[in-house]
Coordinates of C-alpha atoms (C1' of nucleotides) in Angstrom, one line a residue:
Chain A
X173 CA 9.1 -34.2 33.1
X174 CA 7.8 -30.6 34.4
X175 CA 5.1 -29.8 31.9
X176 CA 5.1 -26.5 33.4
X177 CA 8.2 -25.7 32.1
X178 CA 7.6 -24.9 29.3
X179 CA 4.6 -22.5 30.1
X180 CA 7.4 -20.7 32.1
X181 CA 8.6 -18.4 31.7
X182 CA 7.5 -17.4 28.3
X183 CA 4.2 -19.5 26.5
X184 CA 4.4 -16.2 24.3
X185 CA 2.5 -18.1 21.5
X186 CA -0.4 -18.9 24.0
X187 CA -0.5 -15.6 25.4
X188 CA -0.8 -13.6 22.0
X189 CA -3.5 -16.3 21.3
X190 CA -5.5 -15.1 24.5
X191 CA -4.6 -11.7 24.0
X192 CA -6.2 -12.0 20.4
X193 CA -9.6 -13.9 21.6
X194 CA -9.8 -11.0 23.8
X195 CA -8.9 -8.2 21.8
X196 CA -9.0 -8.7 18.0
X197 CA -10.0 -5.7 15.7
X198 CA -13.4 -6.7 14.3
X199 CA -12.6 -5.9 10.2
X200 CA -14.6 -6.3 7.3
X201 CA -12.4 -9.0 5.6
X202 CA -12.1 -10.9 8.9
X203 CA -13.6 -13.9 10.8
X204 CA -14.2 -13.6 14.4
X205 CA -11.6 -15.5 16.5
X206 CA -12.9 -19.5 17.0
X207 CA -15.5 -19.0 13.5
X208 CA -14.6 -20.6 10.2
X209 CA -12.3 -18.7 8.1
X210 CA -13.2 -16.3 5.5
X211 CA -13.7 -16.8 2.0
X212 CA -9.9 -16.7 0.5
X213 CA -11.1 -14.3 -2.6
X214 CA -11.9 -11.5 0.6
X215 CA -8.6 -13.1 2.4
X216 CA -6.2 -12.4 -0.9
X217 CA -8.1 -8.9 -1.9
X218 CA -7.7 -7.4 1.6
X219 CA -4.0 -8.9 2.1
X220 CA -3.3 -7.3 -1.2
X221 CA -5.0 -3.9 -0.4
X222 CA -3.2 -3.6 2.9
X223 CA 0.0 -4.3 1.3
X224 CA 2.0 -0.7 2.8
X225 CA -1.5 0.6 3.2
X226 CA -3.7 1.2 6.6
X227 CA -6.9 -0.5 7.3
X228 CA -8.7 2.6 7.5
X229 CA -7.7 3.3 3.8
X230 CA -8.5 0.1 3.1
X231 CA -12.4 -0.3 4.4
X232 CA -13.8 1.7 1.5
X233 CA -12.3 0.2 -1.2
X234 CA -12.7 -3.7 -0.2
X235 CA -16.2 -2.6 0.6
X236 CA -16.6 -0.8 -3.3
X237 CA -14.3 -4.1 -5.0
X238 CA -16.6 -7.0 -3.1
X239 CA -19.7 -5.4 -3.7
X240 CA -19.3 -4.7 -7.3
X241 CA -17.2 -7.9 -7.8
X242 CA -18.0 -10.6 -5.1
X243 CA -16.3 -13.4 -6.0
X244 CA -12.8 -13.5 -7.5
X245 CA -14.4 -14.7 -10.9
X246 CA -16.5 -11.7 -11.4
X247 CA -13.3 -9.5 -11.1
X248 CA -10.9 -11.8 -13.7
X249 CA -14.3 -10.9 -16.1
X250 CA -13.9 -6.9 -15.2
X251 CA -11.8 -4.9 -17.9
X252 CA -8.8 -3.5 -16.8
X253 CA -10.2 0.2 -17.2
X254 CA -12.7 -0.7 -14.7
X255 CA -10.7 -2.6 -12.0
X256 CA -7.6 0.4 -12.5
X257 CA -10.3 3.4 -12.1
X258 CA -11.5 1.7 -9.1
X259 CA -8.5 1.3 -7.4
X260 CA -7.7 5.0 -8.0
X261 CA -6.7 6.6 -5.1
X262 CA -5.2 3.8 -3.0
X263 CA -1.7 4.2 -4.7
X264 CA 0.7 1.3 -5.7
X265 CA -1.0 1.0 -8.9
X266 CA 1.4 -2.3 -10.1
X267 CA -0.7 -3.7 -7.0
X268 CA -4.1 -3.3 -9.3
X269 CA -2.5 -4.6 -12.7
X270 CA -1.2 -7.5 -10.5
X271 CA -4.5 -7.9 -8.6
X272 CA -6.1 -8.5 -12.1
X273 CA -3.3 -11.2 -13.7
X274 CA -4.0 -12.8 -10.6
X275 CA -7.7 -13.0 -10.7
X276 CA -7.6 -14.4 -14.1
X277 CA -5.2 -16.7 -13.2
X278 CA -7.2 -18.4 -10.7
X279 CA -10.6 -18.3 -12.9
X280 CA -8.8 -20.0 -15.7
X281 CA -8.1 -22.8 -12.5
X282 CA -12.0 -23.2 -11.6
X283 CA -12.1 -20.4 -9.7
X284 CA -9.6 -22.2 -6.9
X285 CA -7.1 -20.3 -5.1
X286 CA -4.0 -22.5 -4.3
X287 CA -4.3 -23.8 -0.9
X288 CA -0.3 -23.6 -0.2
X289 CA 2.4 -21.1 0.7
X290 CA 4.2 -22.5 -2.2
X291 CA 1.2 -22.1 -5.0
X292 CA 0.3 -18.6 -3.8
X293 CA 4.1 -17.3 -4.1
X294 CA 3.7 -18.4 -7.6
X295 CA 0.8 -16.0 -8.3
X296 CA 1.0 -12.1 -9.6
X297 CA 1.1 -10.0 -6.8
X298 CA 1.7 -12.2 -3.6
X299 CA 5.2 -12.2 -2.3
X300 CA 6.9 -13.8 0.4
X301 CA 4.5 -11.9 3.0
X302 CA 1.0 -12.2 1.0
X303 CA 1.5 -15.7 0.1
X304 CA 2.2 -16.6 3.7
X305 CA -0.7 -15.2 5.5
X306 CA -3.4 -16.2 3.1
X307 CA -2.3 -19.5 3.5
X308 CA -2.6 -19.3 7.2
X309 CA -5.5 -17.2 7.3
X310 CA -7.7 -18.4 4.5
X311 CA -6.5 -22.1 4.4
X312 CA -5.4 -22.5 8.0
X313 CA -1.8 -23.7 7.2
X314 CA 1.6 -23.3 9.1
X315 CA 2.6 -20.0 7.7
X316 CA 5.6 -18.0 9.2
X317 CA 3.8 -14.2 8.5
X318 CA 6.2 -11.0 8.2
X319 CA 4.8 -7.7 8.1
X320 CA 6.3 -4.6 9.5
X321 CA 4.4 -5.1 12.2
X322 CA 5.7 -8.3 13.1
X323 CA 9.0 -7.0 12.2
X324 CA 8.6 -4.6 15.0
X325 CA 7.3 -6.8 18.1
X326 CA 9.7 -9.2 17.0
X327 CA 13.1 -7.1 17.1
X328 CA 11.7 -6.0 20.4
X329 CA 10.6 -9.1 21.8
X330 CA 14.5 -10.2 21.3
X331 CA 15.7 -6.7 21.2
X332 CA 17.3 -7.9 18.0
X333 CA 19.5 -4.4 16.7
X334 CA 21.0 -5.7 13.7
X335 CA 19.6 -3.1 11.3
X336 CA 16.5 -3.5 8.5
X337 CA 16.7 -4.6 6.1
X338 CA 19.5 -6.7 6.3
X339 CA 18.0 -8.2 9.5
X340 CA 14.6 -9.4 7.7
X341 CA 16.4 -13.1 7.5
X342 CA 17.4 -13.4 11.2
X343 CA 13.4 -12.0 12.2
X344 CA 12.0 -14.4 10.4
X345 CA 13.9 -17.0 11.7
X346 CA 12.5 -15.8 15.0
X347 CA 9.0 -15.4 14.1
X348 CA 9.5 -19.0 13.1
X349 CA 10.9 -20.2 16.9
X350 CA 7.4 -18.7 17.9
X351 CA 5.0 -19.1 15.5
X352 CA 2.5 -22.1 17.0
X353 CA 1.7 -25.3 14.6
X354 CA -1.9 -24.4 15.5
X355 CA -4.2 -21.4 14.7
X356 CA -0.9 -19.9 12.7
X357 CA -3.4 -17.2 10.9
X358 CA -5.2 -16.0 13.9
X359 CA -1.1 -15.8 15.5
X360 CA 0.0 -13.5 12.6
X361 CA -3.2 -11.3 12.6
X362 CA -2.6 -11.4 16.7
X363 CA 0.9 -10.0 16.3
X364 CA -0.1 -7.6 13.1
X365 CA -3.0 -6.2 15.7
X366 CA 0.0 -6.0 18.6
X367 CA 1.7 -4.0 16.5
X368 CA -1.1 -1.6 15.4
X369 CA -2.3 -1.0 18.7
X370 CA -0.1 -2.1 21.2
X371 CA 3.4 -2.1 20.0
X372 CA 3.6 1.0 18.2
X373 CA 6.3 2.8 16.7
X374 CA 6.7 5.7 18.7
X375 CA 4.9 5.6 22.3
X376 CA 4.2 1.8 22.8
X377 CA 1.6 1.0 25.3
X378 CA 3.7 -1.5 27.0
X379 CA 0.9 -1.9 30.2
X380 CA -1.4 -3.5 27.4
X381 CA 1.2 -6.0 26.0
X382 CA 0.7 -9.3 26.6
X383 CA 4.5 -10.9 26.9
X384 CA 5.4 -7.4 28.2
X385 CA 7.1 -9.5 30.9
X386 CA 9.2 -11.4 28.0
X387 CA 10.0 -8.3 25.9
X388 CA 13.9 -7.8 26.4
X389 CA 13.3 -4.2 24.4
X390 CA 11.0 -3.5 27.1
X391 CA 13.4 -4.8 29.9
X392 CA 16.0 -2.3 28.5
X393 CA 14.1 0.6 28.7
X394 CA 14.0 1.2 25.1
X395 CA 11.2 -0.4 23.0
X396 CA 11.4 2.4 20.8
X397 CA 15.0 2.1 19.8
X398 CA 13.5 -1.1 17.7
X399 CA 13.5 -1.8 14.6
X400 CA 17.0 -0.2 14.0
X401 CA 16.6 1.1 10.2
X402 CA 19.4 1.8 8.1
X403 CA 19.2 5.6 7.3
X404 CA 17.3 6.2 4.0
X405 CA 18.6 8.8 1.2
X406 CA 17.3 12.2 0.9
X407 CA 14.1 12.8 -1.4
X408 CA 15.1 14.9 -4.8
X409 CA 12.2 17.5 -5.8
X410 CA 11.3 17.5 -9.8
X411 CA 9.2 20.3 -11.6
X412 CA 6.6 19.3 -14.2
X413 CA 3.6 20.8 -15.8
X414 CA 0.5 19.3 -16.5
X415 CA -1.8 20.3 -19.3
X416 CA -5.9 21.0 -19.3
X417 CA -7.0 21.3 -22.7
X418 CA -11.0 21.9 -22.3
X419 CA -13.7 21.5 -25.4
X420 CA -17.0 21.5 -25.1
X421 CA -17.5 20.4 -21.6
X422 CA -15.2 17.8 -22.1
X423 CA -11.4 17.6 -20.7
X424 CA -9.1 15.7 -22.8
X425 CA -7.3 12.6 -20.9
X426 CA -4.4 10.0 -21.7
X427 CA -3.9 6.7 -20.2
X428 CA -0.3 6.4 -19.2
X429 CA 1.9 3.8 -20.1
X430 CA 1.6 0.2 -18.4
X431 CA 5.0 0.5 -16.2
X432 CA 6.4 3.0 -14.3
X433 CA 5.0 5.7 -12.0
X434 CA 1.4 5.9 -12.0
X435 CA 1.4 3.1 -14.5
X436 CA -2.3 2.3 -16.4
X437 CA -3.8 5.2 -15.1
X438 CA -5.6 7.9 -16.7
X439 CA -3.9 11.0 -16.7
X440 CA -3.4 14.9 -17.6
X441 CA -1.4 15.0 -20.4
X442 CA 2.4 16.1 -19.2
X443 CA 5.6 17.9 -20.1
X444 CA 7.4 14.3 -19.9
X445 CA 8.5 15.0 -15.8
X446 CA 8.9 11.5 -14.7
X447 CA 10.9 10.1 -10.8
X448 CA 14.1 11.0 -12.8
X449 CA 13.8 14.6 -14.6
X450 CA 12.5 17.3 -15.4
X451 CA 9.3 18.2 -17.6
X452 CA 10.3 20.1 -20.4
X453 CA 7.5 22.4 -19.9
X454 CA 6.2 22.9 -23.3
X455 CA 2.5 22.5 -24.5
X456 CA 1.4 19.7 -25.9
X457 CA -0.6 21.7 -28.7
X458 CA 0.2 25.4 -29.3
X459 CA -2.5 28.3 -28.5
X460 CA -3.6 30.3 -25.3
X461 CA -2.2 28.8 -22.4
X462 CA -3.4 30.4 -19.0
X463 CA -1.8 28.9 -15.3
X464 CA -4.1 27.6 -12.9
X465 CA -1.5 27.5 -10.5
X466 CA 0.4 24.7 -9.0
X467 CA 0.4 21.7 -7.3
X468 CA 2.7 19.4 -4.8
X469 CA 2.4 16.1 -4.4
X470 CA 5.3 13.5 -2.5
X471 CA 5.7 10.3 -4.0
X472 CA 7.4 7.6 -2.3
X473 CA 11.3 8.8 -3.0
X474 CA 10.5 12.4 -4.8
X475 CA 8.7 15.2 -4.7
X476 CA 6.6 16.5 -7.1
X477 CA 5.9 20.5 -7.9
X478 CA 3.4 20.8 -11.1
X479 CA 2.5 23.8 -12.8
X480 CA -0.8 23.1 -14.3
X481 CA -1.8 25.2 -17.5
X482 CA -4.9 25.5 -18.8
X483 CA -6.5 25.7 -22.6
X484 CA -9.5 26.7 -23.2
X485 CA -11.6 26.7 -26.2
X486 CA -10.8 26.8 -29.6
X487 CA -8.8 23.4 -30.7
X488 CA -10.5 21.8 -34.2
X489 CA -8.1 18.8 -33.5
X490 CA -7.5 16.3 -31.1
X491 CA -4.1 16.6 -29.3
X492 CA -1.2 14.1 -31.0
X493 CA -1.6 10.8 -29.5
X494 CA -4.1 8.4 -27.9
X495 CA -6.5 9.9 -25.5
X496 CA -10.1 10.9 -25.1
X497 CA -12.1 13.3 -24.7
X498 CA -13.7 12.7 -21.0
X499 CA -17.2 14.9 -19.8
X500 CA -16.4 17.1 -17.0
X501 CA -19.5 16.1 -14.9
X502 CA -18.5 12.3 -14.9
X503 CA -15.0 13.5 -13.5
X504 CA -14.9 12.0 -10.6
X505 CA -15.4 8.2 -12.4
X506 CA -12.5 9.0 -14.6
X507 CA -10.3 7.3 -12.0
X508 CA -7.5 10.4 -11.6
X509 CA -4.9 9.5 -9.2
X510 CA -4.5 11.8 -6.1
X511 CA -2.0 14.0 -8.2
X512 CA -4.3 14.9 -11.2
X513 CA -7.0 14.7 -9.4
X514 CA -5.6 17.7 -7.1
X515 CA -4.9 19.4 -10.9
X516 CA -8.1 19.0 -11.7
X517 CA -9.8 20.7 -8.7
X518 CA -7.6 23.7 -9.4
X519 CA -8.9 23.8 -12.9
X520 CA -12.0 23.8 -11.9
X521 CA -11.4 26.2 -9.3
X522 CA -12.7 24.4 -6.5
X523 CA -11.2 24.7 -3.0
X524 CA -8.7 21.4 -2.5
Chain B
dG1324 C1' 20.7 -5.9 -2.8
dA1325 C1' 18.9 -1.7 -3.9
dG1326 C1' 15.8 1.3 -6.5
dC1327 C1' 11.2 1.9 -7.9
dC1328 C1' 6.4 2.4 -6.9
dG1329 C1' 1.2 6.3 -3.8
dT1330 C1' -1.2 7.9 -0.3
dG1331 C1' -3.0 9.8 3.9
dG1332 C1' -2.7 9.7 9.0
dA1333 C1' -0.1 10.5 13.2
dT1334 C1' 3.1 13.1 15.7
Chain C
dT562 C1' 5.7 22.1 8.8
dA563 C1' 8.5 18.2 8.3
dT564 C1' 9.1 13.6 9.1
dC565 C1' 7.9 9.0 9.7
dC566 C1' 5.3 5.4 8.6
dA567 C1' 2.0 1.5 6.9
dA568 C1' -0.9 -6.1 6.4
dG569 C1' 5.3 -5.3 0.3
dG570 C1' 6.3 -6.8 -4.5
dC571 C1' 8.9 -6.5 -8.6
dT572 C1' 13.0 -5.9 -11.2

DNA sequence: GAGCCGTGGAT
DNA sequence: TATCCAAGGCT
């Protein structure tokens, strides 16, 4: 038998394993390529930030979360108010409510993460993607790990143009065919830095690849043309106001309801917009109303433009319904998401 | 399967 | 400016 043969033409495993000894991104959550591997409380937390988020979006806040709460049962033992006003900001707030039934969830097991694929799927918060690559990156297992950016050097590796998301089955299959028995997590984190680096989505930087040579998107001329996406529906735009009501240096502030956009959050109190309709623009208390102007925002699948009014003064009793009423010098620890935190500049008439 | 769920950076 | 896009999960 030729050993050689099967280090020809292709080896791509090996040679994304070189490429990664040489080149790995050096990240907070992250052991250096060869060293032991990382806690899994840092593992899961940064997995879980970077779900649809970048890594320079991430550094902050895995930097605030691990040096207020260093080990996964310090956070179970934070109060939801606390972990949700911290995550402000990052967006995907189900990610935060998750993150916390998680933490507890482990706690109430010693403090022990599961150490399979299998008993991380079954924890709040980890899907099919989390639960694979903190298995192979925290525990060292054989994980097959699908990310967008695997998704991407994948379809172009075998210029695969069924389109997404209907092809997700058939790339994993194929991340499977290459996916090595060894160093699995240190292979996914390899392809995820490929992808971030190397393989972009528009303009790849094919001269830096490392199986350049075996990329079929790359021998067609066209690595861009991958993934092929199904085309994705226009964005509606809603209207909505949102509601200042100021007393005494103090602003008063709702917590929105546990599901749904923006869900757990403190708020502004609102006309009742929501992803579906409308606000219908009336006052939550009557008196003096004064516009501050508006404000845009995009979510994820509409648009957002929000007339923000403002009250000042005179109101002997608190607006109908739970809230509080929230200094305006501790503001910025009230833990606004970017929308009301944009009203709230324009309240307080400071340049956005 | 398809809709819902944030945000900010890159182009 | 508009569009695309990112280390996805839940229902």
């Amino acid at each position: 038998m030729d050993a050689s043969r099967d280090t020809i033409p292709s080896n791509v495993p090996g040679k994304v394993l070189d490429w990664y000894d040489a080149h790995a991104r050096t990240l907070p959550w992250r052991a250096a390529p060869g060293t032991p591997a990382p806690d899994p409380y840092r593992v899961w937390l940064s997995e879980v930030m970077l779900q649809q988020t970048t890594v320079t979006a991430v550094k902050d806040y895995f930097a605030k979360f691990t040096s207020r709460w260093p080990g996964v049962c310090d956070l179970a033992a934070a109060s939801d108010e606390d972990v949700m006003a911290a995550w402000a900001g990052l967006g995907y707030y189900a990610r935060a409510r998750n993150l916390l039934a998680c933490a507890r969830e482990v706690a109430a097991r010693g403090g022990i993460f599961p150490d399979t694929e299998e008993g991380l799927r079954a924890l709040p918060g980890l899907g099919a993607y989390t639960a694979a690559a903190v298995a192979a990156i925290a525990f060292g297992r054989r994980a097959v790990v699908v990310d967008a950016n695997v998704e991407r050097v994948v379809t172009r590796l075998f210029a695969l143009d069924a389109p997404l998301p209907g092809s997700r089955p058939a790339i994993r299959a194929l991340t499977d065919t290459i996916t090595p028995d060894r160093r699995a997590g240190d292979f996914a984190q390899a392809l995820m830095d490929m992808g971030a680096t190397v393989c972009t989505a528009r303009a790849p930087r094919c001269l830096l690849c490392p199986i350049a040579a075996d990329c079929r998107a790359r021998a067609m001329g066209a690595p861009e043309r991958f993934p092929v996406k199904a085309p994705k529906k226009a964005k509606p735009t809603r209207k909505g106001h949102a509601f200042w009501i100021e007393r005494d240096d103090k602003v008063w502030l709702v917590r929105r309801a546990g599901k749904g956009m923006l869900g757990g959050m403190r708020a502004l109190p609102d006309d009742g917009w929501s992803a579906r309709e409308d606000g219908h623009g009336e006052a939550p208390i009557p008196g003096h109303w004064e516009s501050a102007g508006r404000v845009g925002h995009v979510f994820t699948h509409f648009s957002l433009e929000l007339g923000l009014s403002v009250h000042l003064g005179a109101c002997p009793d608190d607006p109908p319904g739970e809230g509080e009423w929230w200094p305006l010098d501790r503001l910025d620890d009230a833990g606004l998401p970017t929308l009301f935190a944009k009203a709230a500049r324009l309240a307080l008439a400071e340049p956005a």
